[in-house]
PDB file of C-alpha atoms in Angstrom:
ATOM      1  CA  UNK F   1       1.549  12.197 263.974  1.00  0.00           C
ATOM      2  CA  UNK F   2       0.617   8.635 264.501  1.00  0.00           C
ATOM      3  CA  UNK F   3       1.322   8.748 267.881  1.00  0.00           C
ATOM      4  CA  UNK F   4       4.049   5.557 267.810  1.00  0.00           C
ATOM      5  CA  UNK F   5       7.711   7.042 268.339  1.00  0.00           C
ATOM      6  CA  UNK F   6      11.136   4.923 266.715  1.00  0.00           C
ATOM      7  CA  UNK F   7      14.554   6.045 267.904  1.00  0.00           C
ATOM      8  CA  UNK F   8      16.653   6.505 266.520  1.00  0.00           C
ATOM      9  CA  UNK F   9      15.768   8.372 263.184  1.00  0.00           C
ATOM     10  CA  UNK F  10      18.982   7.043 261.440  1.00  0.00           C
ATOM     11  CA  UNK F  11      21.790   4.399 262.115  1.00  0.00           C
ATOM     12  CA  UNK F  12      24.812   4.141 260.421  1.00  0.00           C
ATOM     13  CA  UNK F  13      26.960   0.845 261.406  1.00  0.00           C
ATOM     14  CA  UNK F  14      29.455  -1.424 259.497  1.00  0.00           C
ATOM     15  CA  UNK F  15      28.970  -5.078 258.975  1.00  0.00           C
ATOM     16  CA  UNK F  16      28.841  -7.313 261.485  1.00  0.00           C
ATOM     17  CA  UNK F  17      28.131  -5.182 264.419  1.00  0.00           C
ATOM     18  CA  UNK F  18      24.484  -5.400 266.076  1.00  0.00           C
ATOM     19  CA  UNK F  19      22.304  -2.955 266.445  1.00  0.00           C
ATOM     20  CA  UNK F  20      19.022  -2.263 268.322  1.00  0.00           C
ATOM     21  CA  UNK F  21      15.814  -0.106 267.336  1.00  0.00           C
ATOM     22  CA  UNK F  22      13.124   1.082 270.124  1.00  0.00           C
ATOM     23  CA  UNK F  23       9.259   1.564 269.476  1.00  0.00           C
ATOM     24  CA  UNK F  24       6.872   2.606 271.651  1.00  0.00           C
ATOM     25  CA  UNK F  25       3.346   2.131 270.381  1.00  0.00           C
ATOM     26  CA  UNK F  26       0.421   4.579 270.718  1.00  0.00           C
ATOM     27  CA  UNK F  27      -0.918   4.903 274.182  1.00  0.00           C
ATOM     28  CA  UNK F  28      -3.271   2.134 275.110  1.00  0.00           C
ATOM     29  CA  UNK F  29      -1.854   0.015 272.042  1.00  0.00           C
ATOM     30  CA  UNK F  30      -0.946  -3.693 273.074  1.00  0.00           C
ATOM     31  CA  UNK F  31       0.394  -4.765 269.670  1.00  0.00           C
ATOM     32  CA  UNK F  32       3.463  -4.298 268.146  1.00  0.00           C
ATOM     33  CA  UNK F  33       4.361  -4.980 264.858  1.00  0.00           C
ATOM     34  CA  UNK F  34       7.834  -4.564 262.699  1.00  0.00           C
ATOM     35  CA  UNK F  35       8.622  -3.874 259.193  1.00  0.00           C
ATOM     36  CA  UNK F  36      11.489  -3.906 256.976  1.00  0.00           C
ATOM     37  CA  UNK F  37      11.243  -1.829 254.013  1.00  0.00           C
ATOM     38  CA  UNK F  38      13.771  -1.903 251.191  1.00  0.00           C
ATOM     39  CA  UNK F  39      14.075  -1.280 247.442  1.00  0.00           C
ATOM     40  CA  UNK F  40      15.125  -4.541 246.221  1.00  0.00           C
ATOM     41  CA  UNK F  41      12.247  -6.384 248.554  1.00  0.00           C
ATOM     42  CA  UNK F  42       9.835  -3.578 249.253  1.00  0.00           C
ATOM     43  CA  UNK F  43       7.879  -3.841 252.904  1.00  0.00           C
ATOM     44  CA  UNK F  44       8.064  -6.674 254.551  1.00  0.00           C
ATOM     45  CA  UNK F  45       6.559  -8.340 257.453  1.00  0.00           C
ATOM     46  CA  UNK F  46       9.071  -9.292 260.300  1.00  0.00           C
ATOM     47  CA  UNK F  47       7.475  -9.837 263.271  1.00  0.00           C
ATOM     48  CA  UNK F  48       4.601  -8.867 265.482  1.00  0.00           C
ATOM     49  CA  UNK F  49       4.491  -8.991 269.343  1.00  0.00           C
ATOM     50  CA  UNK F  50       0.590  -8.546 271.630  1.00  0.00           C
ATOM     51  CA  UNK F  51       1.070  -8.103 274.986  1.00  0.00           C
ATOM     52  CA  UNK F  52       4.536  -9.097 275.226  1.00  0.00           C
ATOM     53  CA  UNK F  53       4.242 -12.270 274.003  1.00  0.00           C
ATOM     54  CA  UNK F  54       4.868 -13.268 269.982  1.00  0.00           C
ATOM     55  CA  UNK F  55       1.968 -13.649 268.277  1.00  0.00           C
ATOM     56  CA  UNK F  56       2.652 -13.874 264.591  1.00  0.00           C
ATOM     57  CA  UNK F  57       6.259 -14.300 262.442  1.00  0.00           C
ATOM     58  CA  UNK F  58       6.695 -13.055 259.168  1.00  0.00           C
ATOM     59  CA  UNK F  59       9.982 -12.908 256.910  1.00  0.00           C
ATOM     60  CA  UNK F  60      12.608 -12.246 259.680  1.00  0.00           C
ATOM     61  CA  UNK F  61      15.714 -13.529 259.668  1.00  0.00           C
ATOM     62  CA  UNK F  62      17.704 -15.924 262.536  1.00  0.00           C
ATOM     63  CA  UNK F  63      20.285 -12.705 262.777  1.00  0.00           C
ATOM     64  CA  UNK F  64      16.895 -10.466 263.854  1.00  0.00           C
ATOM     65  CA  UNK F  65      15.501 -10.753 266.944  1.00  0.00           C
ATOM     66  CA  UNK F  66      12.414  -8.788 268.929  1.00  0.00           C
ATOM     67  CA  UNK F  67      10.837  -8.409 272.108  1.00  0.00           C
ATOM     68  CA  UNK F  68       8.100  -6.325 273.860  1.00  0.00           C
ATOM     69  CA  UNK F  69       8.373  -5.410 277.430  1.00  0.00           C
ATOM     70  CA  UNK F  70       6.378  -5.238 280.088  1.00  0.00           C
ATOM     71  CA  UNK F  71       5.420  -1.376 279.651  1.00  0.00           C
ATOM     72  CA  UNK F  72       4.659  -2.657 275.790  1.00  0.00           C
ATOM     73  CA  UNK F  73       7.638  -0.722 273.886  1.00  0.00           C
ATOM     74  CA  UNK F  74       9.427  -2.650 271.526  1.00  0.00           C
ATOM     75  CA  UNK F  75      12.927  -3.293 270.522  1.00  0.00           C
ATOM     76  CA  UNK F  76      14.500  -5.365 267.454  1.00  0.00           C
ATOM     77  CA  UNK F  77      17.823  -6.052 267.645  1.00  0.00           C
ATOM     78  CA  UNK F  78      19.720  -6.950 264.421  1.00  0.00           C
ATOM     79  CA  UNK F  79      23.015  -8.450 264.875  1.00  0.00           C
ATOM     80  CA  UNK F  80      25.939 -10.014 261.961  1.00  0.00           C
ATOM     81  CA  UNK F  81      24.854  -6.732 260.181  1.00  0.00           C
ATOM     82  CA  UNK F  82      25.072  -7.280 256.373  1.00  0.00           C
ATOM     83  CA  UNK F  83      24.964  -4.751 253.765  1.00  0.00           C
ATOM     84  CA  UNK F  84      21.864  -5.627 252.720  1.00  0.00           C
ATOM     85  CA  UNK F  85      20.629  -4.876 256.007  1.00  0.00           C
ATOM     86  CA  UNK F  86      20.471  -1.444 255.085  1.00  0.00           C
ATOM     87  CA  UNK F  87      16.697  -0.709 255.387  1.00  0.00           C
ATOM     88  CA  UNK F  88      13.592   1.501 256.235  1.00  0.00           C
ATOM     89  CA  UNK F  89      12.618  -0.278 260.100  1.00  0.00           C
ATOM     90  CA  UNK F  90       8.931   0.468 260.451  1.00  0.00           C
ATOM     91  CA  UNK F  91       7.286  -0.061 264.104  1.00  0.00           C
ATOM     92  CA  UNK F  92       3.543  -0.492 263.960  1.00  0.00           C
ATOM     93  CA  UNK F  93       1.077  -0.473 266.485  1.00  0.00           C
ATOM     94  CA  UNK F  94      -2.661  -1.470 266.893  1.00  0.00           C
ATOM     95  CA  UNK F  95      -5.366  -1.776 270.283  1.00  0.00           C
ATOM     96  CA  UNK F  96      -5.686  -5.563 270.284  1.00  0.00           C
ATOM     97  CA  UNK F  97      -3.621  -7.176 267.893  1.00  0.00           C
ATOM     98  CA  UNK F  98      -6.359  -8.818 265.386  1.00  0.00           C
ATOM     99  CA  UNK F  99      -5.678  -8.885 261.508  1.00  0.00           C
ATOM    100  CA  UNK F 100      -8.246  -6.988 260.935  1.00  0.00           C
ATOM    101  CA  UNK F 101      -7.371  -3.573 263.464  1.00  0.00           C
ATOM    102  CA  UNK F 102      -6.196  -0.884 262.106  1.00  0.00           C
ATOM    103  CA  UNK F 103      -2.347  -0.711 262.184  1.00  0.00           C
ATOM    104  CA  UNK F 104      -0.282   2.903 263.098  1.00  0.00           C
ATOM    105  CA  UNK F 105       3.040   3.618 261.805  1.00  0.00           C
ATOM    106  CA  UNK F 106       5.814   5.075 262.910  1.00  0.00           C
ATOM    107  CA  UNK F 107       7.899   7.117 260.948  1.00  0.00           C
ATOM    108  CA  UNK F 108      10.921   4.538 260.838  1.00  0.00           C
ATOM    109  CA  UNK F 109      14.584   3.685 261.650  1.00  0.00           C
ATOM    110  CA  UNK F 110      16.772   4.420 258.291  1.00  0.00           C
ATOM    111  CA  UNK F 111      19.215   1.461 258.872  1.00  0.00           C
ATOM    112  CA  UNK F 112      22.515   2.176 257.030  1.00  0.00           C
ATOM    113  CA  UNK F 113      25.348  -0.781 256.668  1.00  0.00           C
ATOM    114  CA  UNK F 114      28.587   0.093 255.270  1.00  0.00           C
TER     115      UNK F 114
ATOM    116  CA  UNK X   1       0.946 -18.214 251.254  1.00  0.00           C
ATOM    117  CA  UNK X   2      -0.132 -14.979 249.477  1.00  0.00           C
ATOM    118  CA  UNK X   3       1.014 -12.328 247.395  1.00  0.00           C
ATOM    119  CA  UNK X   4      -0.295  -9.182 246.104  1.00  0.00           C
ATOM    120  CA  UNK X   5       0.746  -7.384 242.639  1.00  0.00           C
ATOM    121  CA  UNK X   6       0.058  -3.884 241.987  1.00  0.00           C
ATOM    122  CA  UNK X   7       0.306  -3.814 238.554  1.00  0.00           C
ATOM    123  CA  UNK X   8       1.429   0.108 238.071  1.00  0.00           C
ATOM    124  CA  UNK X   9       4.891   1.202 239.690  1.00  0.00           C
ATOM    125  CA  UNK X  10       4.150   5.009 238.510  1.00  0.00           C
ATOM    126  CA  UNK X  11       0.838   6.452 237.486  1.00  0.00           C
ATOM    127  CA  UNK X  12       0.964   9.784 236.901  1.00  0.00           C
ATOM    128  CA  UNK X  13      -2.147  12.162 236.328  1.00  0.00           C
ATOM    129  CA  UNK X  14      -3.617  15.884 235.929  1.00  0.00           C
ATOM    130  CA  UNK X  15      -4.902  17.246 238.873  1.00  0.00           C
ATOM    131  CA  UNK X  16      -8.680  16.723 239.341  1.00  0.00           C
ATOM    132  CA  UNK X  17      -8.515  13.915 237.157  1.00  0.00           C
ATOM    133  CA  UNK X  18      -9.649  10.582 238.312  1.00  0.00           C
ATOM    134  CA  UNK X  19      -7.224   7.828 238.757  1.00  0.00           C
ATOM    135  CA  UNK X  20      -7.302   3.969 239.794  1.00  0.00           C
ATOM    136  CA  UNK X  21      -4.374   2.009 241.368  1.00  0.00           C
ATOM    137  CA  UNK X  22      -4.776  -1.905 240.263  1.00  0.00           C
ATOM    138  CA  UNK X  23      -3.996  -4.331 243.102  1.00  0.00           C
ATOM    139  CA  UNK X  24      -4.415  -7.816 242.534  1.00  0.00           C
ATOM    140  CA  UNK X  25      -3.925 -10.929 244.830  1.00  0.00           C
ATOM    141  CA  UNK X  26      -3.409 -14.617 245.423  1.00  0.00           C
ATOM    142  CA  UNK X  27      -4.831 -16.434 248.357  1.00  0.00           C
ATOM    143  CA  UNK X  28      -6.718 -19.557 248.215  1.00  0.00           C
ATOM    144  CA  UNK X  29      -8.558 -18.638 251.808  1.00  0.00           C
ATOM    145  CA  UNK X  30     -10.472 -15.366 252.655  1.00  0.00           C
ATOM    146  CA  UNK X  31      -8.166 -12.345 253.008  1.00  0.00           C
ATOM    147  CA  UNK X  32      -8.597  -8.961 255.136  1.00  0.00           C
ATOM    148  CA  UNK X  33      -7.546  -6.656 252.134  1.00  0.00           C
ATOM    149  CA  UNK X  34      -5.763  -2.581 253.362  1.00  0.00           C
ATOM    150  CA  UNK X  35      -4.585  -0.142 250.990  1.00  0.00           C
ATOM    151  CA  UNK X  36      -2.391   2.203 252.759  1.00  0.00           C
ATOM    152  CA  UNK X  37      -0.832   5.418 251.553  1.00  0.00           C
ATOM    153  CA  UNK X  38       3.123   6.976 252.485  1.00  0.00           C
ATOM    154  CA  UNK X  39       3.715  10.276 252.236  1.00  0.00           C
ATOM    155  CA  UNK X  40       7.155  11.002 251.556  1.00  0.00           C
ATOM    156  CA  UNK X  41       9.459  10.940 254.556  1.00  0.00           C
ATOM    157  CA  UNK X  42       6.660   9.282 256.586  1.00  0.00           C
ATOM    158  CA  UNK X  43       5.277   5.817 257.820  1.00  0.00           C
ATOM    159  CA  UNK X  44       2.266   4.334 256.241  1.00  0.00           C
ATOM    160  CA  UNK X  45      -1.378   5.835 257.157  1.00  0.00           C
ATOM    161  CA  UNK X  46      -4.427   3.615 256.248  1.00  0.00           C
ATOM    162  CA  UNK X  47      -6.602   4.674 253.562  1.00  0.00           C
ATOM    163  CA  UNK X  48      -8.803   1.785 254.152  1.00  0.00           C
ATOM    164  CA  UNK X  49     -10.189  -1.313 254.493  1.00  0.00           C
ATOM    165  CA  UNK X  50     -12.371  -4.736 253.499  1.00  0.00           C
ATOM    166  CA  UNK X  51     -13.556  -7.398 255.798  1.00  0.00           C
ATOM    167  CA  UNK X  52     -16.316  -8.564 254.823  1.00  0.00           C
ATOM    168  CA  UNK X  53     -19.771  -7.062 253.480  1.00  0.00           C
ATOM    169  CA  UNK X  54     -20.334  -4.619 250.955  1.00  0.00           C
ATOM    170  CA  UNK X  55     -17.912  -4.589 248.402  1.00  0.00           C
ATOM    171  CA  UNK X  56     -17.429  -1.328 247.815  1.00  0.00           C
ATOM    172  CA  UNK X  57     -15.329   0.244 250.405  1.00  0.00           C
ATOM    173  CA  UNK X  58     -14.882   4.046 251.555  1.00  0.00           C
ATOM    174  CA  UNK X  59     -11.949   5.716 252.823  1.00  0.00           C
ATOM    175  CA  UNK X  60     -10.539   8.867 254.231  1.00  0.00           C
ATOM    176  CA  UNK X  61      -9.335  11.833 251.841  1.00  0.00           C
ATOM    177  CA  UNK X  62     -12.437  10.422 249.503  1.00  0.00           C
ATOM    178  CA  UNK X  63     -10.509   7.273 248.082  1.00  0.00           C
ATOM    179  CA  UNK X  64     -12.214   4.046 247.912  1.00  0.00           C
ATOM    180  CA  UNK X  65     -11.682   0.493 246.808  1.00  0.00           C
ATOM    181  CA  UNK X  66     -14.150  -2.023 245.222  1.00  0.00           C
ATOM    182  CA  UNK X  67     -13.500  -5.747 246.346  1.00  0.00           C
ATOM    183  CA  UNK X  68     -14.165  -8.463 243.610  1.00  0.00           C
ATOM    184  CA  UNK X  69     -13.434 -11.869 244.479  1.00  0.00           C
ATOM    185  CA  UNK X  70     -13.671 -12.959 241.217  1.00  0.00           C
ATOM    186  CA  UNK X  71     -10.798 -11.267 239.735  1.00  0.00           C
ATOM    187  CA  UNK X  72      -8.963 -11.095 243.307  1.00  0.00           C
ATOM    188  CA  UNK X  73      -9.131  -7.821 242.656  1.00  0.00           C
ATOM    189  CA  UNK X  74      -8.891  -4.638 244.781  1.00  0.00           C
ATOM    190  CA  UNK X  75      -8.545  -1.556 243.143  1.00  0.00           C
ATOM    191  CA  UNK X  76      -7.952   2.261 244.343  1.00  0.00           C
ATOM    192  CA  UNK X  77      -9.892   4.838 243.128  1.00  0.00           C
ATOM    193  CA  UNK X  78     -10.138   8.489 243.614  1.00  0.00           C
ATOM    194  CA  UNK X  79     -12.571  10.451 241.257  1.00  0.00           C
ATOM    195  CA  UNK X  80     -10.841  13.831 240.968  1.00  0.00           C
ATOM    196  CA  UNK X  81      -6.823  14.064 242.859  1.00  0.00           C
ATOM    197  CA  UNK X  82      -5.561  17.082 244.392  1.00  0.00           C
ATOM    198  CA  UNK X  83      -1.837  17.862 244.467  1.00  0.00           C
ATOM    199  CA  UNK X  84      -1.701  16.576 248.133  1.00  0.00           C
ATOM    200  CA  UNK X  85      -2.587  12.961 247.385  1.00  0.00           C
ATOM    201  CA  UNK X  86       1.305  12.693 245.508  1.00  0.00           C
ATOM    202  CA  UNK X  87       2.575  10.236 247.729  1.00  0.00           C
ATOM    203  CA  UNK X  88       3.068   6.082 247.497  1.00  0.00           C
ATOM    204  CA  UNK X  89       0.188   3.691 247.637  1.00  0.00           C
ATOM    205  CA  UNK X  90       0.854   0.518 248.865  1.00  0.00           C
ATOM    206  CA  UNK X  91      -2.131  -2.375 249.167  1.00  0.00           C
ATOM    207  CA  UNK X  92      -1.674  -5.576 251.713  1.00  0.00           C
ATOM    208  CA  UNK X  93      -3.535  -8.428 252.676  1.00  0.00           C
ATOM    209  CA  UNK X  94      -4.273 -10.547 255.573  1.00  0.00           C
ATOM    210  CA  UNK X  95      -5.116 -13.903 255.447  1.00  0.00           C
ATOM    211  CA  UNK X  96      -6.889 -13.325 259.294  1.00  0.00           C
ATOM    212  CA  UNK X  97      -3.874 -15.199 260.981  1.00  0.00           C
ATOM    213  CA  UNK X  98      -1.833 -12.251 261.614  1.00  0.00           C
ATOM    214  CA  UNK X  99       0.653 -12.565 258.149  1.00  0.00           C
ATOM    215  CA  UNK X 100       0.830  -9.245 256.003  1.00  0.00           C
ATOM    216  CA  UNK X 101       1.388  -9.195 252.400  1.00  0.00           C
ATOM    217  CA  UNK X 102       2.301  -5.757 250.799  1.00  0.00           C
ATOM    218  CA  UNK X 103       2.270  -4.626 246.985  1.00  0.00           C
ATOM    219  CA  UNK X 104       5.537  -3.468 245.542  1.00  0.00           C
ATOM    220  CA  UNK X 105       4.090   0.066 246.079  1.00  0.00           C
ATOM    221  CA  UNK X 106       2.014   2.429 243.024  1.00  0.00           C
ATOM    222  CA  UNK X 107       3.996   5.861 243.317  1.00  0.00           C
ATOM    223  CA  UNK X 108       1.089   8.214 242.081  1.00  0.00           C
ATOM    224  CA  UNK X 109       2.107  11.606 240.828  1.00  0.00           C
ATOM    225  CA  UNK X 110      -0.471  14.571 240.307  1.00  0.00           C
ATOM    226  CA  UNK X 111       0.438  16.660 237.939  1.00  0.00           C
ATOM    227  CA  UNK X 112      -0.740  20.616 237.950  1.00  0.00           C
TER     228      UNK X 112
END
């Protein structure tokens, strides 16, 4: 157990609803990072949040959007669903947020778009 | 930008054989370089990592990775693997500014 939590386990939606996925990172974590893993473009960089404010972008799309609160969970909302949205969601977490810190996962969101 | 190839989708091997996973990588500025592991039905744990220093690199669950900058190379090796280290082996690289770049993924299969 990595100590970073994702709800929900699974989501099952239809296209072009929205949809949101919660992290919480370890305790005492201040980064947050998310993931998008998928057969066709394997694991993917989306985003990554430190302190509540963005600190790096990756691949993620204008549809995708994420925030970190003031208690440091996490949410990415995905809205316009497409059906190749339908993805492993990985939250990550690390203490300060550098490249070089050691990154926790969570055990993901299984996105499903029918 | 960089990219990272890991040259072996599937490797499979006897238990307590040795085994390498080939990563290889692009980046025309100095990278942070991670190989992580996912067991099945889990998120990724790190194995380990290279910042800077010695090349050769130790990791948990006796793994470890030798950094040449040469070949942009960072390989995965393990000198005898036990039925628990099945899982998938992914390696990534940072290029210090907070992007990630992750391999396609080496599914490694130990075979009784």
């Amino acid at each position: 157990d990595s100590g970073v939590t994702q709800t929900p386990k699974h989501l099952i939606t239809a296209t072009g609803q929205r949809v949101t996925l919660r992290c919480s990172p370890r305790s005492g974590d201040l980064s947050v990072y998310w993931y998008q893993q998928s057969l066709d473009q394997g694991l993917q960089f989306l985003i990554q949040y430190y302190n509540g404010e963005e600190r790096a972008k990756g691949n993620i799309l204008e549809r995708f959007s994420a925030q970190q609160f003031p208690d440091l969970h996490s949410e990415l909302n995905l809205s316009s669903l497409e059906l190749g949205d339908s993805a492993l969601y990985f939250c990550a977490s690390s203490s300060e947020g550098a490249a070089y810190n050691e990154q926790f996962f969570g055990p993901g969101t299984r996105l499903t778009v029918l | 930008a960089q990219s990272v190839t890991q040259l072996d989708s599937q490797v499979p091997v006897f238990e307590e054989a040795p085994v390498e996973l080939r990563c290889n990588y692009s980046s025309s500025v100095s990278v942070y370089l991670f190989w992580y592991v996912q067991y099945p039905n889990q998120g990724l744990q790190l194995l380990l990592k290279y910042l800077s220093g010695s090349t050769l690199v130790k990791g948990i669950n006796g793994f470890e990775a030798e950094f040449n900058k040469s070949q942009t190379s960072f390989h995965l090796r393990k000198p005898s693997v036990h039925i628990s280290d099945t899982a998938e082996y992914f390696c990534a690289v940072s290029d210090k500014g907070n992007q990630f770049y992750f391999g396609t993924g080496t599914s490694l299969t130990v075979i009784p």
